[in-house]
CSV table of C-alpha atoms (C1' of nucleotides) in Angstrom, one decimal:
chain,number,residue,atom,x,y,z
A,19,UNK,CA,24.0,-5.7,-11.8
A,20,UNK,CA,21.6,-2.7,-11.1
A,21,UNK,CA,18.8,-3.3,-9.4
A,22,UNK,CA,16.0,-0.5,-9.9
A,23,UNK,CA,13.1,-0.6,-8.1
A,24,UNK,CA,10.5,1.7,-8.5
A,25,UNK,CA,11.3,4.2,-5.9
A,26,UNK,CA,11.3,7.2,-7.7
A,27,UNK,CA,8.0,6.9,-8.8
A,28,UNK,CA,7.2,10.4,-9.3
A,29,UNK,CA,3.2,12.0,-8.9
A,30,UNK,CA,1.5,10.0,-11.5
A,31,UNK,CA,0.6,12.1,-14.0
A,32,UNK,CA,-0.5,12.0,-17.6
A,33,UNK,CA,-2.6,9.3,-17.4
A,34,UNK,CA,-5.0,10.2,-20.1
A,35,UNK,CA,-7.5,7.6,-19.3
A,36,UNK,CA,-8.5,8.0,-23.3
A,37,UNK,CA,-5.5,6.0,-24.3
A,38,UNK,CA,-6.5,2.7,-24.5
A,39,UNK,CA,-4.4,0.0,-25.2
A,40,UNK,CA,-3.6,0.1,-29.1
A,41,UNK,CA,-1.4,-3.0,-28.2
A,42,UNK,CA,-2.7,-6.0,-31.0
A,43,UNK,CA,-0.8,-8.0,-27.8
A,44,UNK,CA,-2.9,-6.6,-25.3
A,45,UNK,CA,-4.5,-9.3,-23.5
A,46,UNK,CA,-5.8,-9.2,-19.6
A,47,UNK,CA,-4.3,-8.8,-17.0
A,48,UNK,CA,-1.1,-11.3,-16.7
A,49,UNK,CA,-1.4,-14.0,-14.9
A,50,UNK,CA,1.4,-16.5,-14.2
A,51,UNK,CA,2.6,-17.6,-17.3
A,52,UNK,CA,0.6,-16.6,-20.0
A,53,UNK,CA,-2.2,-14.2,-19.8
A,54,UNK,CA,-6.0,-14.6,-19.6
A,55,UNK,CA,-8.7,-13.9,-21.8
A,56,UNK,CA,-9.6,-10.9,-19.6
A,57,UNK,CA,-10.0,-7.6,-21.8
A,58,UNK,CA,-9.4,-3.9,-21.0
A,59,UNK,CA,-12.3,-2.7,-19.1
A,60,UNK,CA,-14.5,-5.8,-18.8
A,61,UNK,CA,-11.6,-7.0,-17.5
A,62,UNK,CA,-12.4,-7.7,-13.0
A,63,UNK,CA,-9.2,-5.9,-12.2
A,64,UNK,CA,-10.2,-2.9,-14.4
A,65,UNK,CA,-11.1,-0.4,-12.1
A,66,UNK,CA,-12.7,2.6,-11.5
A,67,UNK,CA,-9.5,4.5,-13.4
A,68,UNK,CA,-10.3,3.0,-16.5
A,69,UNK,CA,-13.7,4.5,-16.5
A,70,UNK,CA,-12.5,8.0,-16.4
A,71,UNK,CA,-13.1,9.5,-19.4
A,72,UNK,CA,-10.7,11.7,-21.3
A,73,UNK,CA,-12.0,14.6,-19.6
A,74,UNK,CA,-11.3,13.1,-16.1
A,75,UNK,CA,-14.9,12.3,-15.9
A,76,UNK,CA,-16.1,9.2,-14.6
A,77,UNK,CA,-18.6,7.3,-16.4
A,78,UNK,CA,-21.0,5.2,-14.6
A,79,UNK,CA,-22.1,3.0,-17.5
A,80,UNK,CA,-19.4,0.2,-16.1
A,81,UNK,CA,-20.4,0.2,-12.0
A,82,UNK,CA,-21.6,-3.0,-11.4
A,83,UNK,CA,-23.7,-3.5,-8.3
A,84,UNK,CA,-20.6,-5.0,-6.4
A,85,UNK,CA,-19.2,-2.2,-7.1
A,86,UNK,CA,-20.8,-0.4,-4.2
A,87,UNK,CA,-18.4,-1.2,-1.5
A,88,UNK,CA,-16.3,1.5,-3.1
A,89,UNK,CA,-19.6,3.9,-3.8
A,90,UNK,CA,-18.0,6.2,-1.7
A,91,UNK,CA,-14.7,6.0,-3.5
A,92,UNK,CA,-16.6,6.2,-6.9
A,93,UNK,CA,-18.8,9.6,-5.5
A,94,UNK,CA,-14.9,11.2,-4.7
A,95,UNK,CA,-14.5,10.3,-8.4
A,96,UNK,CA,-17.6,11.7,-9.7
A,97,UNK,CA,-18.1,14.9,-7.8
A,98,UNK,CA,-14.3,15.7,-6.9
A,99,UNK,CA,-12.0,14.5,-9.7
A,100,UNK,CA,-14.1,15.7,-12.6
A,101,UNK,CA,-12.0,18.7,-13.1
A,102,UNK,CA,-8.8,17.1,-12.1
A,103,UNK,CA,-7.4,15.9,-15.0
A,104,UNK,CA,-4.9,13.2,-15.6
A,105,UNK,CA,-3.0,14.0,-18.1
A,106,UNK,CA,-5.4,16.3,-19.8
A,107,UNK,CA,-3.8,18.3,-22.4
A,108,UNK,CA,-6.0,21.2,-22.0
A,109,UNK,CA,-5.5,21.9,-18.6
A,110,UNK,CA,-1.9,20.9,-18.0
A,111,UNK,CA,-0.3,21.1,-21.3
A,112,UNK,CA,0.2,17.3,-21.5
A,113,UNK,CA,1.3,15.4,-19.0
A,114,UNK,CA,4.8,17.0,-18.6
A,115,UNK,CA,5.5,18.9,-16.1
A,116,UNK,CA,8.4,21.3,-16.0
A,117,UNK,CA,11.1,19.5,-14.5
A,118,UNK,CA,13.9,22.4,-15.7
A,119,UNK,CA,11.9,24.6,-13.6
A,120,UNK,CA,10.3,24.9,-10.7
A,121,UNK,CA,9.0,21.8,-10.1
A,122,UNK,CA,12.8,20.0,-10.3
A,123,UNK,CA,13.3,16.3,-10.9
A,124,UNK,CA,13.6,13.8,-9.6
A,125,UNK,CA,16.7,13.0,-10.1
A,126,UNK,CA,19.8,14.9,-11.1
A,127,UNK,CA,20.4,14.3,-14.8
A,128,UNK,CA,17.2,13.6,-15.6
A,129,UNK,CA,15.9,10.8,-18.1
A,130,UNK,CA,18.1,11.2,-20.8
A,131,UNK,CA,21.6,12.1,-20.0
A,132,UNK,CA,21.7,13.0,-23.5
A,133,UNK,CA,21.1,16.8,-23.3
A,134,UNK,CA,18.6,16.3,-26.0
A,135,UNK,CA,18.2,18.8,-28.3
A,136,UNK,CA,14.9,19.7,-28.2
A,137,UNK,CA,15.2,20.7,-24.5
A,138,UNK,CA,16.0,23.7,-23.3
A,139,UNK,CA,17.8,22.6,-19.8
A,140,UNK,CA,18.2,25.9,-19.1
A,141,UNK,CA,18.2,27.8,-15.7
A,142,UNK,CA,14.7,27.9,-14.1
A,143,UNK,CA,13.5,31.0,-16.3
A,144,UNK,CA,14.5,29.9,-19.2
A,145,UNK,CA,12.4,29.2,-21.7
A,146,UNK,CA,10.8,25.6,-21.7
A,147,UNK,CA,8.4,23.9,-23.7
A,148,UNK,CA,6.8,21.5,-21.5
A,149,UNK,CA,5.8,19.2,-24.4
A,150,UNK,CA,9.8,18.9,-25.0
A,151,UNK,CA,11.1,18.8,-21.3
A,152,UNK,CA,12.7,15.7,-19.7
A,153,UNK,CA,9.5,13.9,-17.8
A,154,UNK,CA,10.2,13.9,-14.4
A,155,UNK,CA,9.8,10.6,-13.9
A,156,UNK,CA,11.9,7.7,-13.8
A,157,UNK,CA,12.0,4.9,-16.2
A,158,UNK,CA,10.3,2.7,-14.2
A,159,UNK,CA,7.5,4.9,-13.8
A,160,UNK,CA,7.0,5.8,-17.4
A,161,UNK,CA,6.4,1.9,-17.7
A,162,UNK,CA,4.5,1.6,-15.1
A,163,UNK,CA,2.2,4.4,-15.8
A,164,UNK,CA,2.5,2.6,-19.8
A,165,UNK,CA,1.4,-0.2,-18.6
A,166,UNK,CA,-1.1,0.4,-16.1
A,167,UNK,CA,-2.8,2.9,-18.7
A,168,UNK,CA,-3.5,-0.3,-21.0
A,169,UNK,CA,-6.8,-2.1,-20.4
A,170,UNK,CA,-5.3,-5.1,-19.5
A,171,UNK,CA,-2.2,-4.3,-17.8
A,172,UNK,CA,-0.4,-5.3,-20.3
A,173,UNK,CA,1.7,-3.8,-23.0
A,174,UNK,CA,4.8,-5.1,-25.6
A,175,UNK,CA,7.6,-3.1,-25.5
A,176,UNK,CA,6.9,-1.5,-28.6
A,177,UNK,CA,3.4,-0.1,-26.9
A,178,UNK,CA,5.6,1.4,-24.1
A,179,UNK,CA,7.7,2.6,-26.5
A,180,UNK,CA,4.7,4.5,-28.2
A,181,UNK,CA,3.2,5.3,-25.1
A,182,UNK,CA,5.6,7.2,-24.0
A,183,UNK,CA,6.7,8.4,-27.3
A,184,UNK,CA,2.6,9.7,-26.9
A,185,UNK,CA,2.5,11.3,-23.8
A,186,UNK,CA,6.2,12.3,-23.4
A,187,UNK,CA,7.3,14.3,-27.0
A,188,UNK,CA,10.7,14.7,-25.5
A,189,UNK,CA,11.9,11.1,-26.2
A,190,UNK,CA,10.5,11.6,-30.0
A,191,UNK,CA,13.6,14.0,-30.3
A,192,UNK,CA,15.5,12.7,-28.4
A,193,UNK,CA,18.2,10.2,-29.0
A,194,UNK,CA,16.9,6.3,-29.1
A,195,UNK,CA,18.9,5.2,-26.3
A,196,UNK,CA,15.7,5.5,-24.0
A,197,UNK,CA,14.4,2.6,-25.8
A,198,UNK,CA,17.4,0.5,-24.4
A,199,UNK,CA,16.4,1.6,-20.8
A,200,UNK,CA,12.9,1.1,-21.3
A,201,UNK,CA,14.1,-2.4,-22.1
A,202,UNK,CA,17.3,-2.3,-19.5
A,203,UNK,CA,14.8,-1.6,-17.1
A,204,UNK,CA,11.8,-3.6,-18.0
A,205,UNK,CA,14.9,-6.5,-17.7
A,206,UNK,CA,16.2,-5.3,-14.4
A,207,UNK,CA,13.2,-3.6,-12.3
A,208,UNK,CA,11.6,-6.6,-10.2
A,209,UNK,CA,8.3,-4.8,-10.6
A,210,UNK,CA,8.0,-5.5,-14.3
A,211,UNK,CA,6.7,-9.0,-15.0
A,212,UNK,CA,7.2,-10.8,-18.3
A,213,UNK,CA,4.3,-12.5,-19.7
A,214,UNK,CA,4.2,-14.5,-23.0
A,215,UNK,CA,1.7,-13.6,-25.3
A,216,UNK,CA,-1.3,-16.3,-25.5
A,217,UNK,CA,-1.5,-18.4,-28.4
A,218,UNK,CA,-4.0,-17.2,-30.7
A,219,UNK,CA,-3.1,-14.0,-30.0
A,220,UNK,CA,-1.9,-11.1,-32.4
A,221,UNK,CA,2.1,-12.7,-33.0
A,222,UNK,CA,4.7,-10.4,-32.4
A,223,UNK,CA,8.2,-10.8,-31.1
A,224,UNK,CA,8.6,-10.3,-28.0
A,225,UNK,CA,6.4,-10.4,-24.8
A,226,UNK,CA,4.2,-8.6,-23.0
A,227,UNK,CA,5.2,-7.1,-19.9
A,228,UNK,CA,3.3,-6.1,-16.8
A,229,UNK,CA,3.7,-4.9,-13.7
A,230,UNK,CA,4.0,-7.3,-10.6
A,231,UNK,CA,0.8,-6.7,-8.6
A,232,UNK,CA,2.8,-7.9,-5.6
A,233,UNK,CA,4.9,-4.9,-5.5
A,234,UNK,CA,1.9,-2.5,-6.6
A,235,UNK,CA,2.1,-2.0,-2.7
A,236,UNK,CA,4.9,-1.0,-2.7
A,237,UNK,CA,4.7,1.3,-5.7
A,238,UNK,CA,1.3,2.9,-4.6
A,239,UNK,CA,3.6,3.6,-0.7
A,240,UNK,CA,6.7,4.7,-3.0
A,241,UNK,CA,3.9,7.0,-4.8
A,242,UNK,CA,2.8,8.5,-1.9
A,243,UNK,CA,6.4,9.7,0.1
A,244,UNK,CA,8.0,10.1,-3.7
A,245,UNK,CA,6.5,13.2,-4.8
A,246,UNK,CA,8.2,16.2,-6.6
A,247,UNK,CA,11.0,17.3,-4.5
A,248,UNK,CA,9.5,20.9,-4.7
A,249,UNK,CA,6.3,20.0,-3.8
A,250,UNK,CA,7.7,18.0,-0.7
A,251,UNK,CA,9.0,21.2,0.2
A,252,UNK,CA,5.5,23.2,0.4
A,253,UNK,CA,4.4,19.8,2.4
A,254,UNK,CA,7.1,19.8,5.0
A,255,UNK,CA,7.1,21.5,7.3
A,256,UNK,CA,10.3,23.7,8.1
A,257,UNK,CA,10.4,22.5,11.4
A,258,UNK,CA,11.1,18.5,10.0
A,259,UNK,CA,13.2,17.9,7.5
A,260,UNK,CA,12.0,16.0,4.7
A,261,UNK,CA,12.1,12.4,5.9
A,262,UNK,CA,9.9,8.8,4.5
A,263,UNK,CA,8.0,9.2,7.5
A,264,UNK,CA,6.9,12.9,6.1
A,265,UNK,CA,3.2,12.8,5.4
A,266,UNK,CA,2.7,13.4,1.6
A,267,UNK,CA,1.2,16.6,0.3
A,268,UNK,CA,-2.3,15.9,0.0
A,269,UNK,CA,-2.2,15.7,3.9
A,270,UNK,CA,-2.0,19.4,4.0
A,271,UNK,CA,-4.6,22.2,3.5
A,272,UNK,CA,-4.7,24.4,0.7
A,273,UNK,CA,-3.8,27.2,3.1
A,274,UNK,CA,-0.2,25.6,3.1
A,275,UNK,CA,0.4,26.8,-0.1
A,276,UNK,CA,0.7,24.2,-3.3
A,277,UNK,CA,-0.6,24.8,-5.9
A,278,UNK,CA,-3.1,23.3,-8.1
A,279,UNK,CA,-0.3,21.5,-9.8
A,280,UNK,CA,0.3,19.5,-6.6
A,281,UNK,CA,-3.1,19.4,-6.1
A,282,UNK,CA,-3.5,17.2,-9.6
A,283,UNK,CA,-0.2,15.2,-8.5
A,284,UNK,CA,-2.0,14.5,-5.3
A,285,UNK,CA,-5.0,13.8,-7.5
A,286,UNK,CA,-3.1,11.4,-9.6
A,287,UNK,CA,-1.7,9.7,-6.6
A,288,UNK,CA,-4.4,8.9,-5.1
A,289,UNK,CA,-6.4,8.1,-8.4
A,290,UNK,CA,-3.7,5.3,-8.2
A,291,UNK,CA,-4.1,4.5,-4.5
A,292,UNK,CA,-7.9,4.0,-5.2
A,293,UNK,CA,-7.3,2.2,-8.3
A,294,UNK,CA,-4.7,-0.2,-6.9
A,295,UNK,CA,-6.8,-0.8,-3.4
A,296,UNK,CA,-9.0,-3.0,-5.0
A,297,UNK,CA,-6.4,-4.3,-7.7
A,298,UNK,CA,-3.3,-5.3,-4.6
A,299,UNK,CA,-6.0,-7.9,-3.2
A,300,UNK,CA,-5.1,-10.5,-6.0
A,301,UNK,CA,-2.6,-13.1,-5.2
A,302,UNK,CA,-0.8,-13.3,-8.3
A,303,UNK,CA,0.0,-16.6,-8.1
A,304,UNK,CA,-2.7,-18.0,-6.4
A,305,UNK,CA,-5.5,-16.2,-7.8
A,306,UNK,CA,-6.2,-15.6,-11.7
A,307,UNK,CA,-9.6,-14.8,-11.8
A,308,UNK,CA,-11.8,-11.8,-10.2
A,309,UNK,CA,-10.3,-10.0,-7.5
A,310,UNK,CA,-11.4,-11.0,-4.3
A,311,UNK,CA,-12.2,-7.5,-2.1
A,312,UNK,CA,-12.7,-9.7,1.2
A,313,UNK,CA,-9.1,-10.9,0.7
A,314,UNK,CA,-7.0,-7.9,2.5
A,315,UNK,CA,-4.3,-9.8,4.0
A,316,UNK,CA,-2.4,-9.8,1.0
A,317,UNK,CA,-1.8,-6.7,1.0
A,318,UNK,CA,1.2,-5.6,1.6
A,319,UNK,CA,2.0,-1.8,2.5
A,320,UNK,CA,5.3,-1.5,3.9
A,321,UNK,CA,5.7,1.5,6.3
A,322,UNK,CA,9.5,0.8,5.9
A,323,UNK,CA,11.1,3.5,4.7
A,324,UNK,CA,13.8,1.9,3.4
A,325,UNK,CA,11.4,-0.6,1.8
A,326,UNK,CA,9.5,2.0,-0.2
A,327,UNK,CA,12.8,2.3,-1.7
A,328,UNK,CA,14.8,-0.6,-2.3
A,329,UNK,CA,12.7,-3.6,-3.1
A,330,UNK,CA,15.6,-6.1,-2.5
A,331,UNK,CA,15.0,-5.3,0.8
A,332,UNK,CA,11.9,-7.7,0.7
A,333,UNK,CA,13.2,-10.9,2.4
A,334,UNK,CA,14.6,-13.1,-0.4
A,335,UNK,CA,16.9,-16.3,0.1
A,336,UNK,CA,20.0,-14.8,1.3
A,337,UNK,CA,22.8,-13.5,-0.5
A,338,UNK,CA,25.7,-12.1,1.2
A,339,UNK,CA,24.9,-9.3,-1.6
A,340,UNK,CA,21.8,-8.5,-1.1
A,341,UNK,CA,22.3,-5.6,0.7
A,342,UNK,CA,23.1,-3.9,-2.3
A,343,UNK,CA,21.0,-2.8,-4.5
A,344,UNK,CA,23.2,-3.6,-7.6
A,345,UNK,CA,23.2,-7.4,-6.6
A,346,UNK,CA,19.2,-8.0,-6.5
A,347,UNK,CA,19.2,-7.6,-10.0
A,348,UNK,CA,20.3,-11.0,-11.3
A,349,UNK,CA,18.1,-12.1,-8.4
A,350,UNK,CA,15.0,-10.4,-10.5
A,351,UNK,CA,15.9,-11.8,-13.0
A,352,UNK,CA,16.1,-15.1,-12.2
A,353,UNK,CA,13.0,-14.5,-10.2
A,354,UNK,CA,11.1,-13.8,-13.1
A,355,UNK,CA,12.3,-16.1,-14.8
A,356,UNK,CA,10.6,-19.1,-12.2
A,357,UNK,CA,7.6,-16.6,-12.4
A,358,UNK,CA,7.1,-17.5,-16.3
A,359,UNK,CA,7.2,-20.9,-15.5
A,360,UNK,CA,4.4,-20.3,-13.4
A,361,UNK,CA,6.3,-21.0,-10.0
A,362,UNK,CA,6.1,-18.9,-7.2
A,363,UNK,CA,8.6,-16.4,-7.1
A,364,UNK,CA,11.1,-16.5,-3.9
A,365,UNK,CA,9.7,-13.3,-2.5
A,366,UNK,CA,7.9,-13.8,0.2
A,367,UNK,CA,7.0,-10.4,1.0
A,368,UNK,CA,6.8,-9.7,5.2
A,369,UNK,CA,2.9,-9.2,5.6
A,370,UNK,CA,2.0,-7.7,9.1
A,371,UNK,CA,-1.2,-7.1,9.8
A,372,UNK,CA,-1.9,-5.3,6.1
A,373,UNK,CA,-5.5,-4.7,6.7
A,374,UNK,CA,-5.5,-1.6,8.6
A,375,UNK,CA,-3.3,-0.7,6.1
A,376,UNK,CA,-4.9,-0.9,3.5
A,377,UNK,CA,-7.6,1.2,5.4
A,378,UNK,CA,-5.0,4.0,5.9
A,379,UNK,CA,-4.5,4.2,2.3
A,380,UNK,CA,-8.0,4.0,1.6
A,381,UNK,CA,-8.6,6.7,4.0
A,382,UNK,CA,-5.7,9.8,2.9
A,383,UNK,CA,-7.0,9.5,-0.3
A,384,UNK,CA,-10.1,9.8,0.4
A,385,UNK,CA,-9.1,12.1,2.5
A,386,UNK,CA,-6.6,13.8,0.2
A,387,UNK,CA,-9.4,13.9,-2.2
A,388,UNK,CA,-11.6,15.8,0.2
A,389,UNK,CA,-8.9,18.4,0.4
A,390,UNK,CA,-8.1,18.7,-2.8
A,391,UNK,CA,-12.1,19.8,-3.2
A,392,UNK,CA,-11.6,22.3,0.2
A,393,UNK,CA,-13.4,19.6,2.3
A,394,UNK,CA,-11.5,19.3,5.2
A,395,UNK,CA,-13.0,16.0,6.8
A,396,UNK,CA,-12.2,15.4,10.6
A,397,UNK,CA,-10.8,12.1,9.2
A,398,UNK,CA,-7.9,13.8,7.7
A,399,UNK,CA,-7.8,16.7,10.1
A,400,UNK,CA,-7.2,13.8,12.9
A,401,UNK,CA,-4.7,11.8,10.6
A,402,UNK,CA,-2.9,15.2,9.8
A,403,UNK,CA,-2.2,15.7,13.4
A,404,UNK,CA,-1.5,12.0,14.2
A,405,UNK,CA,1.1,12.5,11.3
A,406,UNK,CA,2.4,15.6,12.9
A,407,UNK,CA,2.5,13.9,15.9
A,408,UNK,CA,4.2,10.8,14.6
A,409,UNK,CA,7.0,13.5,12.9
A,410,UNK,CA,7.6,15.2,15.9
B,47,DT,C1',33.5,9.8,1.2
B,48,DA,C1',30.9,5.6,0.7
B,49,DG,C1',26.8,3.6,-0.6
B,50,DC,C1',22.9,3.6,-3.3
B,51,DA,C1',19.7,4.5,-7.0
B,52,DA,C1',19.0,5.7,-11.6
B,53,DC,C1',20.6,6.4,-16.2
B,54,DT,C1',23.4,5.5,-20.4
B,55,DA,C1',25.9,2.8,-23.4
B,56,DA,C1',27.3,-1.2,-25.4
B,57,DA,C1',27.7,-6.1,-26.4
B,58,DC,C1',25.5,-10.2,-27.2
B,59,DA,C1',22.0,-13.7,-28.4
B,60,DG,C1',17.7,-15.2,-30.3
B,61,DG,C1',13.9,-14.8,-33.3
B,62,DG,C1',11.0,-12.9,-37.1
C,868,DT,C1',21.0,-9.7,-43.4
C,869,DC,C1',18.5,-6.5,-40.7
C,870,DC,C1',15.7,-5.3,-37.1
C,871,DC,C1',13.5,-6.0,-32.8
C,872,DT,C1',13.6,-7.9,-28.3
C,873,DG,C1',15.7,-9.3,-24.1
C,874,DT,C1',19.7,-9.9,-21.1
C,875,DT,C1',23.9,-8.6,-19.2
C,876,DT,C1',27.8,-5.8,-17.9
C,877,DA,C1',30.2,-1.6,-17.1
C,878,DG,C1',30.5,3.1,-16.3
C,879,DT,C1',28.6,7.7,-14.9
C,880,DT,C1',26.0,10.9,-12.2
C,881,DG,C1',23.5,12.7,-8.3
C,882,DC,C1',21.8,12.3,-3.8
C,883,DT,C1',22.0,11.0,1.1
DNA sequence: TAGCAACTAAACAGGG
DNA sequence: TCCCTGTTTAGTTGCT
């Protein structure tokens, strides 16, 4: 009935790279059907982001030689990101951010309609605790961060229940109704893949869910034109409203006024834009082994606004309710249910010339990178004013 | 105001 | 029987 793609996908944030997967279940990255061998960050499609240690340093001990197509990418890691933190506690308090306040949310009413207790919803100025605020992030996110934290891509539902019970205190307090729309949306979000756990394998009820590389794409454009409202707002320009075709923050200077919190969004987001460049080149269902960097052309970066926000919108077999985004839903579902089986799922995404796309999001965060260290590259200054240009 | 997206609640079934 | 997991439906809320 509800279709919820990932389109609220907030700055990623809180992605304390120390958590590894406690799953038992955790088992490689899925695969059609049931999941590989491959473990956590031995793993081909563990990437750079899994080598960032706790205090947002990158260790070197896993580069492998191939690994020098992205040396540059891994130098922005090194020398740039070593004091952004993701998720770091010390720095940032956790990995909350204060939705009541400044920074707004996402969305209206918030995670938890259920006025939890422990939160102070108060009028910006109120008194907050950041630890017990509603995370601005959707549901969808939360998973998707949950899952994309684990070594192998790959978590139960109970680990994204502890995971965010971990990085997101609020939900420990609050009512356990979120569980049901962890699940409700693990069911219903097209972006969540169920994989059965492989035999041999720690037993458990239940499955092991991971995200759908094919709409990683997606996610990673949706991460980059959804950030905090607020922090949209020191990115726009007055002259433009806010619009999807508004270039996201990291494609301003300093001068323009966020803050270091939008720096570490920006951070965040692009950690994830570099650490799903190299992971969006796997055919899901074509390809179960190491990623192949040479294969581009499957990515898929839609510059669709209305695609970075309604998933249903990717050509599937026609419905005459498709157009709504209630309807896609059962269409996910059965989808996913033909992707356990191993089948190829109906989506057949619309792939136009991805490779210079790919580039582009290669390049702003590498170049949002640069500026978030001061470096203002003629790269970005050129793509800043293409974008200006393109807004105007 | 309509459409949409996201959230919540609830019911239900299956399995451990 | 209880709990967990997964699915489905319905309703609500907020935004555009």
């Amino acid at each position: 009935m509800h279709e919820y793609p990932p389109s609220l996908m907030g700055p990623i944030i809180g992605m304390s790279p120390d958590k590894k997967a406690e799953s038992p279940g955790s088992q490689g990255m899925c695969g059609a059907g049931t999941l590989p061998e491959a473990e956590s960050a031995s793993s081909p499609l563990a990437t750079s982001l899994d080598r960032i240690g706790p205090s947002g340093a990158v260790s070197r001990s896993g580069l492998e030689p191939e690994d020098e197509e992205l040396t540059n990418l891994n130098w922005l890691h090194e020398n740039l990101l070593q004091n952004f933190t993701l998720g770091d506690a010390q720095s940032c308090s956790g990995p909350l951010f204060d939705i009541e306040g400044s920074m707004g949310s996402p969305r209206g009413h918030g995670l938890s309609s259920s006025s939890s207790s422990s939160v102070s919803s108060g009028s910006p100025g109120s008194e907050r605790d950041p630890l017990k605020s509603k995370p601005p992030f959707s549901f969808s996110l939360l998973i998707y961060m949950a899952i994309e934290q684990s070594p192998s891509k790959s978590l139960p539902v109970k680990d994204i229940y502890g995971w965010i019970l971990e990085h997101f205190p609020y939900f420990s307090s609050a009512p356990t109704g979120w569980k049901n729309s962890v699940r409700h949306n693990l069911s219903l979000n097209k972006c969540f893949r169920k994989v059965e756990r492989g035999l041999g394998k720690a037993n458990g009820k239940g499955s092991l869910w991971c995200v759908h590389p094919e709409f990683r794409p997606t996610l990673m454009q949706a991460l980059k034109k959804q950030h905090f409202p607020s922090a949209q707002a020191f990115c726009t320009p007055p002259a433009s409203p806010p619009s999807a075709s508004s270039p996201p923050c990291h494609l301003f200077s300093l001068e323009q006024g966020y803050s270091l919190k939008e720096c570490d969004f920006d951070a965040a987001t692009a950690m994830m834009l570099l650490k799903s460049a190299s992971e969006q080149n796997i055919d899901p269902y074509e390809q179960e082994g190491p990623i192949d960097l040479s294969r581009r052309d499957l990515v898929v970066v839609s510059r669709d606004p209305k695609q970075d926000h309604n998933y249903s919108s990717v050509p599937v077999s026609p419905s005459p309710r498709q157009t709504t985004g209630s309807s896609a839903a059962t269409h996910g579902q059965q989808e996913r249910a033909g992707w356990a089986n191993g089948s190829h799922p109906p989506l057949k995404r619309v792939r136009h010339d991805p490779k210079p796309e790919l580039d582009e999001e290669l390049k702003e965060a590498a170049g949002s990178l640069l500026h978030l260290a001061g470096i203002c590259t003629s790269l970005g200054a050129s793509r800043r004013k293409s974008r200006k240009l393109d807004r105007k």
